[in-house]
Coordinates of C-alpha atoms and ligand atoms in Angstrom, one line a residue:
M88 CA -86.9 44.6 -11.9
I89 CA -86.4 41.8 -14.4
V90 CA -83.6 39.5 -15.3
M91 CA -82.7 39.1 -19.0
K92 CA -80.4 36.1 -19.7
F93 CA -78.8 35.8 -23.2
G94 CA -77.2 32.5 -24.2
G95 CA -74.0 31.9 -26.2
S96 CA -75.5 32.0 -29.7
S97 CA -77.4 35.2 -28.8
C98 CA -74.1 37.1 -28.2
A99 CA -71.8 35.2 -30.6
N100 CA -70.7 38.2 -32.7
A101 CA -71.0 41.9 -33.2
T102 CA -74.4 41.6 -35.0
R103 CA -75.9 39.5 -32.3
L104 CA -74.5 41.7 -29.5
R105 CA -76.2 44.7 -31.2
Q106 CA -79.5 42.8 -31.1
V107 CA -78.9 42.1 -27.4
A108 CA -78.2 45.7 -26.7
D109 CA -81.4 46.7 -28.6
L110 CA -83.5 44.3 -26.5
V111 CA -82.0 45.7 -23.3
V112 CA -82.6 49.3 -24.4
S113 CA -86.2 48.5 -25.1
A114 CA -86.7 46.9 -21.7
R115 CA -85.0 49.7 -20.0
N116 CA -88.0 50.9 -18.0
L117 CA -88.4 47.4 -16.5
R118 CA -85.0 47.9 -14.8
P119 CA -83.2 44.9 -16.3
A120 CA -80.3 43.0 -14.8
V121 CA -78.6 41.3 -17.8
V122 CA -77.0 37.8 -17.3
L123 CA -74.7 36.9 -20.2
S124 CA -73.1 33.7 -21.3
A125 CA -69.8 33.4 -23.1
M126 CA -69.9 34.3 -26.8
G127 CA -70.6 31.3 -29.1
K128 CA -68.4 28.3 -28.5
T129 CA -65.9 30.2 -26.2
T130 CA -66.4 27.9 -23.2
N131 CA -65.6 24.9 -25.3
A132 CA -62.4 26.5 -26.6
L133 CA -61.4 27.4 -23.0
F134 CA -61.9 23.8 -21.8
A135 CA -59.8 22.6 -24.8
A136 CA -57.1 25.1 -23.9
A137 CA -57.1 23.9 -20.3
V138 CA -56.7 20.3 -21.5
A139 CA -53.9 21.2 -23.9
A140 CA -52.1 23.0 -21.0
E141 CA -52.5 20.0 -18.8
R142 CA -50.7 18.0 -21.5
G143 CA -47.9 20.5 -21.2
D144 CA -48.6 22.0 -24.7
A145 CA -48.5 25.7 -23.8
D146 CA -48.5 26.8 -27.4
A147 CA -51.7 24.9 -28.3
A148 CA -53.3 26.2 -25.1
L149 CA -52.5 29.8 -25.8
R150 CA -53.6 29.4 -29.4
L151 CA -56.9 27.8 -28.4
A152 CA -57.5 30.5 -25.7
G153 CA -56.5 33.2 -28.1
E154 CA -59.4 32.5 -30.5
P155 CA -62.2 33.7 -28.2
L156 CA -60.3 36.8 -27.2
A157 CA -59.7 37.6 -30.9
N158 CA -63.4 37.1 -31.4
A159 CA -64.3 39.5 -28.6
A160 CA -61.7 42.0 -29.7
E161 CA -63.0 41.9 -33.3
A162 CA -66.6 42.5 -32.1
A163 CA -65.3 45.3 -29.9
A164 CA -63.6 47.0 -32.9
E165 CA -66.8 46.7 -34.9
L166 CA -69.2 48.0 -32.1
L167 CA -67.2 50.5 -30.2
S168 CA -65.2 53.6 -30.8
G169 CA -63.2 56.3 -29.0
P170 CA -62.8 56.0 -25.3
H171 CA -65.3 53.1 -25.1
L172 CA -63.2 51.1 -27.4
A173 CA -60.0 52.0 -25.7
T174 CA -61.3 51.1 -22.2
C175 CA -62.8 47.9 -23.4
K176 CA -59.7 46.8 -25.2
S177 CA -57.5 47.4 -22.2
A178 CA -59.9 45.5 -19.9
L179 CA -60.0 42.5 -22.3
Q180 CA -56.2 42.6 -22.6
Q181 CA -55.8 42.5 -18.8
M182 CA -58.0 39.5 -18.6
Q183 CA -56.2 37.8 -21.5
D184 CA -52.9 38.3 -19.7
E185 CA -54.3 36.7 -16.6
L186 CA -55.6 33.8 -18.6
Q187 CA -52.2 33.3 -20.2
V188 CA -50.5 33.2 -16.9
L189 CA -52.9 30.6 -15.7
L190 CA -52.5 28.4 -18.8
R191 CA -48.7 28.7 -18.7
G192 CA -48.7 27.7 -15.0
V193 CA -50.8 24.7 -15.8
A194 CA -48.5 23.7 -18.7
L195 CA -45.4 24.1 -16.6
L196 CA -46.8 21.9 -13.8
R197 CA -48.8 19.6 -16.1
E198 CA -51.4 19.8 -13.4
L199 CA -55.0 21.0 -13.9
T200 CA -57.0 21.3 -10.7
P201 CA -60.8 21.8 -10.9
R202 CA -60.2 25.1 -9.2
T203 CA -57.8 26.3 -11.8
R204 CA -60.0 25.0 -14.6
D205 CA -62.9 27.1 -13.3
A206 CA -60.7 30.2 -13.2
I207 CA -59.7 29.5 -16.8
V208 CA -63.2 28.8 -18.3
A209 CA -64.9 31.7 -16.4
H210 CA -62.9 34.0 -18.7
G211 CA -65.5 33.5 -21.4
E212 CA -68.3 35.2 -19.5
R213 CA -65.8 37.8 -18.2
F214 CA -65.0 38.8 -21.8
S215 CA -68.6 38.9 -23.1
T216 CA -69.9 41.0 -20.2
T217 CA -67.0 43.5 -20.5
L218 CA -68.0 43.9 -24.1
L219 CA -71.8 44.3 -23.6
A220 CA -71.3 46.7 -20.7
A221 CA -69.1 48.9 -22.9
L222 CA -71.7 48.8 -25.7
L223 CA -74.6 49.8 -23.5
R224 CA -72.5 52.6 -22.0
Q225 CA -71.7 53.8 -25.5
R226 CA -75.4 53.9 -26.2
G227 CA -75.7 56.3 -23.3
L228 CA -77.3 53.9 -20.8
P229 CA -76.0 54.1 -17.2
T230 CA -74.5 50.6 -16.9
R231 CA -72.8 48.8 -14.2
H232 CA -70.6 45.7 -14.9
V233 CA -71.0 43.6 -11.7
D234 CA -68.6 40.7 -11.2
A235 CA -70.8 37.7 -10.4
R236 CA -68.1 36.4 -8.1
T237 CA -69.0 39.1 -5.6
F238 CA -72.6 38.0 -5.1
L239 CA -73.2 34.6 -6.7
R240 CA -71.8 32.8 -3.6
T241 CA -71.3 29.1 -3.9
D242 CA -69.6 26.2 -2.1
D243 CA -66.2 25.0 -3.4
R244 CA -67.3 22.1 -5.6
F245 CA -65.4 23.5 -8.5
G246 CA -66.9 22.7 -11.9
A247 CA -70.4 21.9 -10.4
A248 CA -70.7 24.4 -7.5
T249 CA -73.8 24.6 -5.4
P250 CA -75.2 28.1 -5.0
L251 CA -75.6 29.3 -1.4
R252 CA -79.0 30.9 -1.9
A253 CA -79.4 32.7 1.5
E254 CA -76.0 34.3 1.0
I255 CA -76.8 35.2 -2.6
A256 CA -80.0 36.8 -1.6
Q257 CA -78.2 38.9 1.0
L258 CA -75.3 39.9 -1.3
A259 CA -77.5 40.6 -4.3
R260 CA -79.8 42.8 -2.2
E261 CA -76.7 44.8 -1.1
L262 CA -74.7 44.8 -4.4
V263 CA -77.2 44.5 -7.2
A264 CA -80.7 45.6 -6.3
P265 CA -79.7 49.2 -5.3
L266 CA -78.1 49.7 -8.7
L267 CA -81.3 48.7 -10.4
T268 CA -83.6 50.8 -8.3
G269 CA -81.2 53.7 -8.8
G270 CA -81.8 53.4 -12.5
E271 CA -78.6 51.6 -13.6
I272 CA -78.6 48.6 -15.9
V273 CA -76.6 45.7 -14.4
V274 CA -74.5 43.4 -16.6
T275 CA -73.1 40.3 -15.0
Q276 CA -71.7 36.9 -15.9
G277 CA -73.9 33.8 -16.0
Y278 CA -72.3 30.4 -15.1
V279 CA -69.7 32.0 -12.8
G280 CA -69.7 32.2 -9.0
G281 CA -67.3 32.7 -6.2
T282 CA -66.6 31.1 -2.8
R283 CA -66.4 32.9 0.5
E284 CA -62.6 32.8 0.1
G285 CA -62.9 34.6 -3.3
H286 CA -62.1 31.6 -5.5
T287 CA -63.8 31.5 -8.9
T288 CA -66.3 28.7 -9.4
T289 CA -68.7 27.6 -12.1
L290 CA -72.2 26.1 -12.0
G291 CA -71.7 23.3 -14.6
R292 CA -72.2 23.5 -18.4
G293 CA -75.2 25.4 -19.4
G294 CA -75.4 27.0 -16.0
S295 CA -76.1 30.6 -17.0
D296 CA -79.9 29.8 -17.0
W297 CA -79.5 28.9 -13.4
S298 CA -77.6 32.1 -12.6
A299 CA -80.5 34.0 -14.1
T300 CA -83.1 32.5 -11.8
L301 CA -80.8 32.6 -8.8
L302 CA -80.4 36.3 -9.3
G303 CA -84.1 36.7 -10.1
E304 CA -85.0 35.1 -6.8
A305 CA -82.4 37.1 -4.9
I306 CA -83.7 40.5 -6.1
G307 CA -87.4 39.5 -6.3
A308 CA -87.5 40.1 -10.0
E309 CA -90.9 40.2 -11.7
E310 CA -89.8 38.0 -14.5
V311 CA -86.8 36.0 -15.7
Q312 CA -86.4 36.1 -19.4
I313 CA -84.2 33.4 -21.0
W314 CA -83.3 34.7 -24.5
T315 CA -82.0 31.9 -26.8
D316 CA -82.1 30.6 -30.4
V317 CA -85.6 29.0 -30.4
E318 CA -89.1 30.4 -30.0
G319 CA -89.5 29.2 -26.5
V320 CA -89.7 25.6 -25.2
L321 CA -90.8 23.5 -28.2
T322 CA -92.7 20.2 -28.1
A323 CA -89.4 18.4 -28.9
D324 CA -85.8 19.2 -29.6
P325 CA -86.0 20.7 -33.1
R326 CA -82.6 19.1 -34.0
F327 CA -84.4 15.7 -33.6
V328 CA -87.9 16.7 -34.6
P329 CA -88.0 19.5 -37.2
A330 CA -91.8 19.6 -36.9
A331 CA -91.6 20.6 -33.2
L332 CA -94.1 23.3 -32.2
P333 CA -93.9 26.2 -29.7
I334 CA -95.5 25.8 -26.3
A335 CA -97.3 28.9 -24.9
T336 CA -97.4 28.0 -21.2
M337 CA -96.1 25.3 -19.1
S338 CA -96.1 24.4 -15.4
P339 CA -92.7 24.6 -13.6
A340 CA -92.9 20.9 -12.9
E341 CA -93.2 20.2 -16.6
A342 CA -90.3 22.4 -17.5
A343 CA -88.2 20.9 -14.8
E344 CA -89.0 17.4 -15.9
L345 CA -88.1 18.2 -19.5
A346 CA -84.9 19.8 -18.5
A347 CA -83.9 16.9 -16.3
F348 CA -84.5 14.5 -19.2
G349 CA -82.3 16.3 -21.6
A350 CA -84.1 19.4 -23.1
K351 CA -81.0 21.5 -23.4
V352 CA -83.0 24.7 -23.7
L353 CA -83.0 25.0 -19.9
H354 CA -80.4 23.9 -17.4
P355 CA -82.0 21.3 -15.2
A356 CA -81.7 23.4 -12.0
T357 CA -83.1 26.6 -13.5
I358 CA -86.7 26.2 -12.4
Q359 CA -86.4 25.7 -8.7
P360 CA -85.4 29.2 -7.5
A361 CA -88.1 30.7 -9.8
V362 CA -90.8 28.4 -8.4
E363 CA -89.9 29.1 -4.8
A364 CA -89.9 32.8 -5.4
R365 CA -93.0 32.4 -7.6
I366 CA -91.4 34.2 -10.5
P367 CA -92.5 33.5 -14.1
V368 CA -89.7 32.4 -16.5
T369 CA -90.2 33.1 -20.1
V370 CA -88.1 31.6 -22.9
R371 CA -87.7 33.8 -26.0
H372 CA -85.9 34.0 -29.4
T373 CA -83.3 36.7 -29.5
Q374 CA -83.7 37.1 -33.2
R375 CA -87.5 37.0 -33.2
P376 CA -88.5 38.9 -30.2
E377 CA -92.0 39.5 -31.6
G378 CA -92.5 35.7 -32.2
N379 CA -93.8 32.9 -30.0
F380 CA -92.4 32.5 -26.6
T381 CA -93.0 30.2 -23.6
T382 CA -94.2 31.3 -20.2
I383 CA -93.3 28.9 -17.3
D384 CA -95.9 30.0 -14.9
P385 CA -95.5 29.2 -11.2
R386 CA -99.3 29.6 -10.7
I387 CA -99.8 26.4 -12.7
T388 CA -99.8 23.5 -10.3
G389 CA -101.4 20.1 -10.3
H390 CA -103.7 20.8 -13.2
S391 CA -104.3 18.4 -16.0
R392 CA -103.1 19.4 -19.3
G393 CA -105.1 16.8 -21.1
S394 CA -102.3 16.0 -23.5
V395 CA -98.6 15.5 -23.7
A396 CA -96.8 18.8 -23.2
A397 CA -93.5 17.8 -24.9
L398 CA -91.0 15.1 -25.6
A399 CA -87.3 14.9 -24.6
C400 CA -84.5 12.4 -24.8
R401 CA -81.3 11.9 -23.0
G402 CA -78.5 9.5 -23.8
P403 CA -76.3 7.7 -23.9
V404 CA -77.2 5.8 -20.7
T405 CA -76.5 2.3 -19.7
V406 CA -79.2 -0.2 -18.8
L407 CA -78.3 -2.7 -16.1
T408 CA -80.5 -5.8 -15.6
M409 CA -79.9 -7.6 -12.3
T410 CA -81.2 -11.1 -12.0
S411 CA -81.4 -12.7 -8.6
T412 CA -79.3 -15.8 -8.1
R413 CA -81.0 -16.4 -4.8
M414 CA -84.5 -17.8 -4.0
L415 CA -87.7 -16.0 -5.0
N416 CA -89.4 -13.9 -2.4
A417 CA -86.1 -13.4 -0.4
S418 CA -86.7 -10.3 1.7
G419 CA -84.2 -7.5 1.7
Y420 CA -83.1 -8.3 -1.8
L421 CA -83.7 -4.9 -3.2
A422 CA -82.2 -3.2 -0.2
R423 CA -79.0 -5.2 -0.7
L424 CA -79.0 -4.5 -4.4
F425 CA -79.4 -0.7 -4.1
G426 CA -77.1 -0.7 -1.0
A427 CA -74.3 -1.6 -3.4
F428 CA -75.3 1.2 -5.8
G429 CA -75.2 3.6 -2.8
Q430 CA -71.8 2.5 -1.7
L431 CA -70.4 2.9 -5.2
G432 CA -72.1 6.3 -5.7
I433 CA -74.0 5.1 -8.7
S434 CA -77.2 7.1 -9.2
V435 CA -80.2 5.4 -10.8
D436 CA -82.6 7.2 -13.1
L437 CA -85.4 4.9 -14.3
I438 CA -86.2 1.5 -12.8
A439 CA -88.5 -1.4 -13.7
T440 CA -88.9 -4.6 -11.6
A441 CA -90.1 -8.1 -12.1
E442 CA -90.2 -11.0 -9.8
V443 CA -86.5 -12.0 -9.9
S444 CA -85.0 -9.2 -11.9
V445 CA -84.6 -5.5 -11.8
S446 CA -83.6 -3.2 -14.7
C447 CA -82.4 0.4 -14.3
T448 CA -80.6 3.1 -16.2
V449 CA -77.3 4.6 -15.0
E450 CA -74.9 7.1 -16.4
P451 CA -72.5 5.7 -19.1
D452 CA -69.5 6.1 -16.8
A453 CA -70.9 4.3 -13.8
P454 CA -68.5 1.7 -12.4
V455 CA -70.5 -1.4 -13.5
E456 CA -67.7 -3.9 -13.1
A457 CA -67.3 -2.9 -9.5
L458 CA -71.0 -3.2 -9.1
A459 CA -71.1 -6.7 -10.6
A460 CA -68.3 -7.7 -8.3
A461 CA -70.1 -6.2 -5.3
L462 CA -73.2 -8.2 -6.2
A463 CA -71.5 -11.5 -7.0
G464 CA -73.4 -14.2 -5.2
H465 CA -76.6 -12.2 -5.1
A466 CA -77.4 -11.1 -8.6
R467 CA -76.1 -11.5 -12.1
V468 CA -75.6 -8.2 -13.8
E469 CA -76.2 -7.7 -17.6
V470 CA -75.1 -4.5 -19.2
A471 CA -76.5 -2.8 -22.3
T472 CA -74.7 0.4 -23.3
D473 CA -75.5 3.2 -25.7
R474 CA -79.2 3.4 -24.8
T475 CA -81.4 6.6 -24.8
I476 CA -84.3 7.6 -22.6
V477 CA -87.2 9.0 -24.5
V478 CA -89.8 10.8 -22.3
A479 CA -93.2 12.2 -22.8
V480 CA -94.0 14.9 -20.2
G481 CA -97.3 16.5 -19.3
E482 CA -99.3 17.4 -16.2
G483 CA -101.8 14.7 -15.4
L484 CA -100.4 12.4 -18.1
R485 CA -101.2 9.4 -16.0
R486 CA -104.9 10.1 -16.4
L487 CA -104.8 10.5 -20.1
P488 CA -107.1 8.0 -21.8
R489 CA -105.4 5.6 -24.1
L490 CA -102.0 7.1 -23.5
L491 CA -100.0 3.9 -23.4
E492 CA -101.9 2.4 -26.3
R493 CA -101.2 5.5 -28.5
A494 CA -97.5 5.6 -27.4
C495 CA -96.9 2.0 -28.2
R496 CA -98.7 2.2 -31.5
A497 CA -96.7 5.2 -32.4
L498 CA -93.4 3.4 -31.6
G499 CA -94.5 0.6 -34.0
D500 CA -91.6 -1.8 -34.6
L501 CA -89.4 0.0 -32.2
T502 CA -89.5 -2.1 -29.1
P503 CA -88.6 -0.3 -25.9
E504 CA -86.3 -2.2 -23.6
L505 CA -87.6 -0.6 -20.5
V506 CA -90.7 1.4 -19.8
S507 CA -91.3 3.6 -16.7
F508 CA -94.7 5.0 -16.0
G509 CA -96.5 6.2 -13.0
G510 CA -93.5 7.1 -10.9
N511 CA -95.0 10.6 -11.0
E512 CA -98.1 12.1 -12.6
R513 CA -96.3 13.7 -15.6
N514 CA -93.7 11.3 -17.1
L515 CA -93.8 8.3 -19.4
S516 CA -90.4 7.0 -20.3
F517 CA -89.0 4.5 -22.7
V518 CA -85.5 3.3 -23.2
V519 CA -84.4 2.5 -26.7
P520 CA -81.1 1.8 -28.4
S521 CA -79.6 5.2 -29.1
A522 CA -79.7 4.5 -32.9
D523 CA -83.5 4.4 -32.7
A524 CA -84.0 7.5 -30.5
Q525 CA -84.6 10.0 -33.3
Q526 CA -87.1 7.8 -35.0
A527 CA -88.9 7.1 -31.7
M528 CA -89.1 10.9 -31.0
Q529 CA -90.4 11.6 -34.5
Q530 CA -93.0 8.8 -34.3
L531 CA -94.2 9.9 -30.9
H532 CA -94.3 13.5 -32.0
A533 CA -96.4 12.6 -35.0
E534 CA -98.9 10.8 -32.8
F535 CA -99.2 13.4 -30.1
F536 CA -98.7 16.7 -31.9
E537 CA -99.2 16.3 -35.6
T538 CA -102.7 15.0 -35.8
A539 CA -105.1 17.1 -37.9
A540 CA -107.0 18.4 -34.9
L541 CA -103.9 19.8 -33.3
R542 CA -102.5 21.3 -36.5
D543 CA -105.8 23.1 -37.2
G544 CA -106.7 24.0 -33.6
S545 CA -103.6 25.1 -32.0
A546 CA -100.3 25.7 -33.6
V547 CA -99.3 27.0 -30.2
V548 CA -100.1 24.5 -27.5
A549 CA -101.6 26.1 -24.5
S550 CA -102.1 24.8 -21.0
S551 CA -105.7 24.1 -20.1
E552 CA -106.0 25.7 -16.7
I553 CA -104.3 28.1 -14.4
G554 CA -104.8 27.6 -10.7
S555 CA -104.5 30.3 -8.0
Ligands
ADP787 P1 -78.2 29.0 -25.1 O1 -76.8 29.1 -25.6 O2 -79.1 30.2 -25.5 O3 -78.3 28.7 -23.6 P2 -78.8 26.2 -25.7 O4 -78.1 25.7 -26.9 O5 -78.2 25.9 -24.3 O6 -78.9 27.8 -25.9 O7 -80.3 25.8 -25.7 C1 -81.1 26.0 -26.9 C2 -81.2 24.8 -27.7 O8 -81.8 23.7 -26.9 C3 -82.0 24.9 -28.9 O9 -81.3 25.4 -30.0 C4 -82.4 23.4 -29.2 O10 -81.5 22.8 -30.1 C5 -82.2 22.7 -27.8 N1 -83.5 22.1 -27.3 C6 -83.6 20.9 -26.8 N2 -84.8 20.6 -26.5 C7 -85.6 21.7 -26.8 C8 -87.0 22.0 -26.6 N3 -87.8 21.1 -26.1 N4 -87.4 23.2 -27.0 C9 -86.5 24.1 -27.5 N5 -85.2 23.8 -27.7 C10 -84.7 22.6 -27.3
LIG788 N1 -70.9 29.4 -21.2 C1 -71.3 28.2 -20.3 C2 -71.4 27.0 -21.2 O1 -71.1 27.0 -22.4 C3 -72.6 28.5 -19.6 C4 -73.8 28.8 -20.4 O2 -73.7 29.1 -21.6 O3 -74.9 28.6 -19.9 O4 -71.7 25.9 -20.7
MG789 MG1 -78.0 26.9 -22.5

């Protein structure tokens, strides 16, 4: 069994859906479970509809939510015919009716709870999977459309639900695996889950990747394929660095680190279930299935890549610099400082310390005024907003000769405001003003990936060693 996950751009219209169906047909013998995102920008439109409804603007809400349905209906008309079209259209209409009732209710009350918002935005994946399942059936494949809410069990933190993996394993073994072993193709929604009480939840934006590895873990898949709009994980976000190169293999830790630091190609939580179940994750281009792709191989651990694997950046973040107003060497200072962070629920990403001051990065919406008030008398807090973290990731990076020298030389006149190195083996991070982030990425990329040797030797960057 394998899991094939297709992202929003991979199923954005009739042409793309046809390509998805082709790929599923050609993988048929591998017993695929298909995890699908919402088509194109549907989820954004549904969030916007929910916001309009909360304002009380029912007309705007219905208009915004009508667009994705019109899109799905148009694709259905182009792809399907006869009874397949009729059944699909009536299923879509039923979901649309439900969506309209929800939006009208929100508009009437002018109240949007996280639970209702999840019920609204989950419609994107419900539309797209209805359509793909119909298309596969029309092609003569035995296909089962399985509602993710029945097996992707989560807690009730609506909007950012935590999957309950033991329950998912049990439910998927009961509800999904037998269909696959019986020769049916399963089509289910990414991003969407359900609580024990049957309420709809979502895993957070971009969460379909995570759905795929959660399902893969639960059914013991041989591979989880993430089909998207790039030829695998690249050495940098191609929107920032057009010269980015495909990466052939990566360790799970490298992939997880990149995702955590902003590489949107994978949701940050995607890797963990796959690593624990020792399932390889591949990242592939839907429109170039014969092209390069990346394998994130759980057998790669603790090796040394001997180079930077990839760059990523994440911003905006805020840099806080806390300078002690008390004596030097006062013990318990850091404990008091970070005690205040803990009480205010502020999470810290990067940190650098000097004798009397500490700098760290926090999310842009962190309550820094409350923090400054809580620390009054202990530390003065300076705040620098609109900064971006630029990271180089690679196994064994810390042991790379001349790494810091090369990185600093590459940055040239761009002076990082904070540097973090050695917190783990595989991450070197710089904080720069957001306006400089792209230039920093490009200059680092030129240094680590565009030298003559690399260009000639390996257009595709391979990992040096695979352990047992
Ligand atoms: P999907 O809708 O298929 O989930 P996403 O838009 O979420 O696709 O992720 C793919 C995008 O991630 C790419 O188009 C690219 O712009 C971006 N991206 C960021 N960093 C990287 C990277 N290191 N390698 C590849 N793509 C990246
Ligand atoms: N459709 C959801 C989103 O746009 C989930 C996903 O695509 O991964 O965030
Ligand atoms: Mg995505």
